Coordinates of N, CA and C in Angstrom, one line a residue:
A15 N 113.2 90.6 98.6 CA 112.9 92.0 98.9 C 111.4 92.1 99.4
P16 N 111.2 93.0 100.4 CA 109.8 93.1 100.9 C 108.8 93.4 99.9
H17 N 109.1 94.3 98.9 CA 108.0 94.6 97.9 C 107.7 93.4 97.0
V18 N 108.6 92.5 96.8 CA 108.2 91.3 96.1 C 107.4 90.3 96.9
R19 N 107.7 90.2 98.2 CA 106.9 89.4 99.1 C 105.5 89.9 99.3
L20 N 105.4 91.3 99.3 CA 104.0 91.8 99.4 C 103.2 91.6 98.2
R21 N 103.9 91.7 97.0 CA 103.2 91.5 95.7 C 102.6 90.0 95.7
D22 N 103.5 89.1 96.1 CA 103.1 87.7 96.2 C 102.0 87.5 97.2
A23 N 102.1 88.1 98.4 CA 101.0 88.0 99.4 C 99.7 88.6 98.9
A24 N 99.8 89.7 98.2 CA 98.6 90.3 97.6 C 97.8 89.3 96.7
A25 N 98.6 88.6 95.9 CA 98.0 87.6 95.0 C 97.3 86.5 95.8
T26 N 97.9 86.1 96.9 CA 97.3 85.1 97.8 C 96.0 85.7 98.5
V27 N 96.1 86.9 99.0 CA 94.9 87.5 99.6 C 93.8 87.6 98.6
G28 N 94.1 88.1 97.4 CA 93.1 88.2 96.4 C 92.4 86.9 96.0
S29 N 93.3 85.9 95.9 CA 92.8 84.6 95.6 C 91.9 84.0 96.7
I30 N 92.3 84.1 97.9 CA 91.5 83.5 99.0 C 90.2 84.3 99.3
S31 N 90.3 85.7 99.2 CA 89.2 86.5 99.6 C 88.3 86.9 98.4
G32 N 88.7 86.7 97.2 CA 87.9 87.1 96.0 C 88.0 88.6 95.8
A33 N 88.9 89.3 96.5 CA 89.0 90.7 96.3 C 89.6 91.0 94.9
E34 N 89.0 92.0 94.3 CA 89.5 92.4 92.9 C 90.7 93.3 93.0
L35 N 90.9 94.0 94.2 CA 92.0 94.9 94.4 C 92.5 94.7 95.8
V36 N 93.8 94.5 95.9 CA 94.5 94.5 97.2 C 95.4 95.7 97.3
V37 N 95.3 96.5 98.4 CA 96.1 97.7 98.5 C 97.0 97.5 99.7
F38 N 98.3 97.7 99.5 CA 99.3 97.7 100.6 C 100.1 99.0 100.5
G39 N 100.8 99.3 101.6 CA 101.7 100.5 101.6 C 102.8 100.3 102.5
H40 N 103.5 101.4 102.7 CA 104.6 101.5 103.7 C 105.8 100.5 103.4
T41 N 106.2 100.4 102.2 CA 107.4 99.6 101.8 C 108.5 100.5 101.3
H42 N 108.1 101.8 101.1 CA 109.1 102.8 100.6 C 109.3 102.6 99.1
V43 N 108.6 101.6 98.5 CA 108.7 101.3 97.1 C 107.3 101.2 96.5
E44 N 107.0 102.1 95.5 CA 105.7 102.0 94.9 C 105.7 100.8 93.9
D45 N 104.6 100.1 93.9 CA 104.6 98.9 93.1 C 103.1 98.6 92.7
Q46 N 102.9 97.9 91.6 CA 101.6 97.5 91.2 C 101.6 96.3 90.2
G47 N 100.6 95.6 90.2 CA 100.4 94.4 89.3 C 99.0 94.1 89.2
P48 N 98.6 93.1 88.5 CA 97.2 92.8 88.3 C 96.5 92.6 89.7
G49 N 95.5 93.4 90.0 CA 94.8 93.2 91.3 C 95.5 93.7 92.5
Y50 N 96.6 94.4 92.3 CA 97.5 94.9 93.4 C 98.1 96.2 93.2
I51 N 98.1 97.0 94.2 CA 98.8 98.3 94.2 C 99.4 98.6 95.5
N52 N 100.5 99.2 95.6 CA 101.2 99.6 96.8 C 101.6 101.1 96.7
S53 N 101.2 101.8 97.6 CA 101.4 103.3 97.5 C 102.8 103.7 97.9
G54 N 103.6 102.8 98.4 CA 104.9 103.2 98.8 C 104.9 103.8 100.2
S55 N 105.4 104.9 100.4 CA 105.5 105.5 101.7 C 105.1 107.0 101.7
F56 N 104.3 107.4 102.7 CA 104.1 108.9 102.8 C 105.3 109.6 103.4
A57 N 106.2 108.9 104.1 CA 107.3 109.6 104.7 C 108.4 110.0 103.8
F58 N 108.6 109.2 102.7 CA 109.7 109.5 101.8 C 109.1 110.0 100.5
S59 N 109.3 111.2 100.2 CA 108.6 111.8 99.0 C 109.4 111.5 97.8
R60 N 108.6 111.5 96.7 CA 109.2 111.4 95.3 C 109.6 112.8 94.9
P61 N 110.3 113.0 93.8 CA 110.6 114.3 93.3 C 109.4 115.2 93.0
D62 N 108.2 114.5 92.7 CA 107.0 115.3 92.4 C 106.0 115.3 93.5
G63 N 106.5 114.9 94.7 CA 105.6 114.9 95.9 C 105.4 113.5 96.5
N64 N 104.7 113.5 97.6 CA 104.4 112.2 98.3 C 103.4 111.4 97.6
S65 N 103.5 110.1 97.7 CA 102.6 109.2 97.0 C 101.4 109.0 97.8
Y66 N 100.3 108.9 97.1 CA 99.0 108.4 97.8 C 98.1 107.9 96.7
L67 N 97.1 107.1 97.1 CA 96.2 106.5 96.1 C 94.8 107.0 96.3
V68 N 94.0 107.0 95.3 CA 92.6 107.3 95.3 C 91.9 106.0 94.8
V69 N 91.1 105.4 95.7 CA 90.4 104.2 95.3 C 88.9 104.5 95.2
E70 N 88.4 104.3 94.0 CA 87.0 104.5 93.7 C 86.4 103.4 92.9
D71 N 85.3 102.8 93.2 CA 84.7 101.8 92.5 C 85.6 100.6 92.2
G72 N 86.4 100.2 93.2 CA 87.3 99.1 93.0 C 88.5 99.3 92.1
R73 N 88.7 100.6 91.7 CA 89.9 100.9 90.9 C 90.8 101.9 91.7
A74 N 92.1 101.8 91.6 CA 93.0 102.7 92.2 C 93.8 103.5 91.2
R75 N 94.0 104.7 91.6 CA 94.9 105.6 90.8 C 95.8 106.4 91.7
R76 N 97.0 106.7 91.2 CA 97.9 107.5 92.0 C 97.3 109.0 92.1
G77 N 97.4 109.5 93.3 CA 97.0 110.9 93.5 C 97.9 111.9 92.8
E78 N 97.3 113.0 92.5 CA 98.1 114.0 91.8 C 98.1 115.3 92.7

């Protein structure tokens, strides 16, 4: 599944680059793991609204 491949790719990007956080999007599936977060898609909303992320000081949180 694309979201699993992106999670694995994020781990590789983080390892190679030293990035503490890798952010991807546009898979239509929100996902996150250690050092990785995926916002999902702006086009397909959730019951409580569209997904977006706020990234500050190397930390990400879901927008409200």
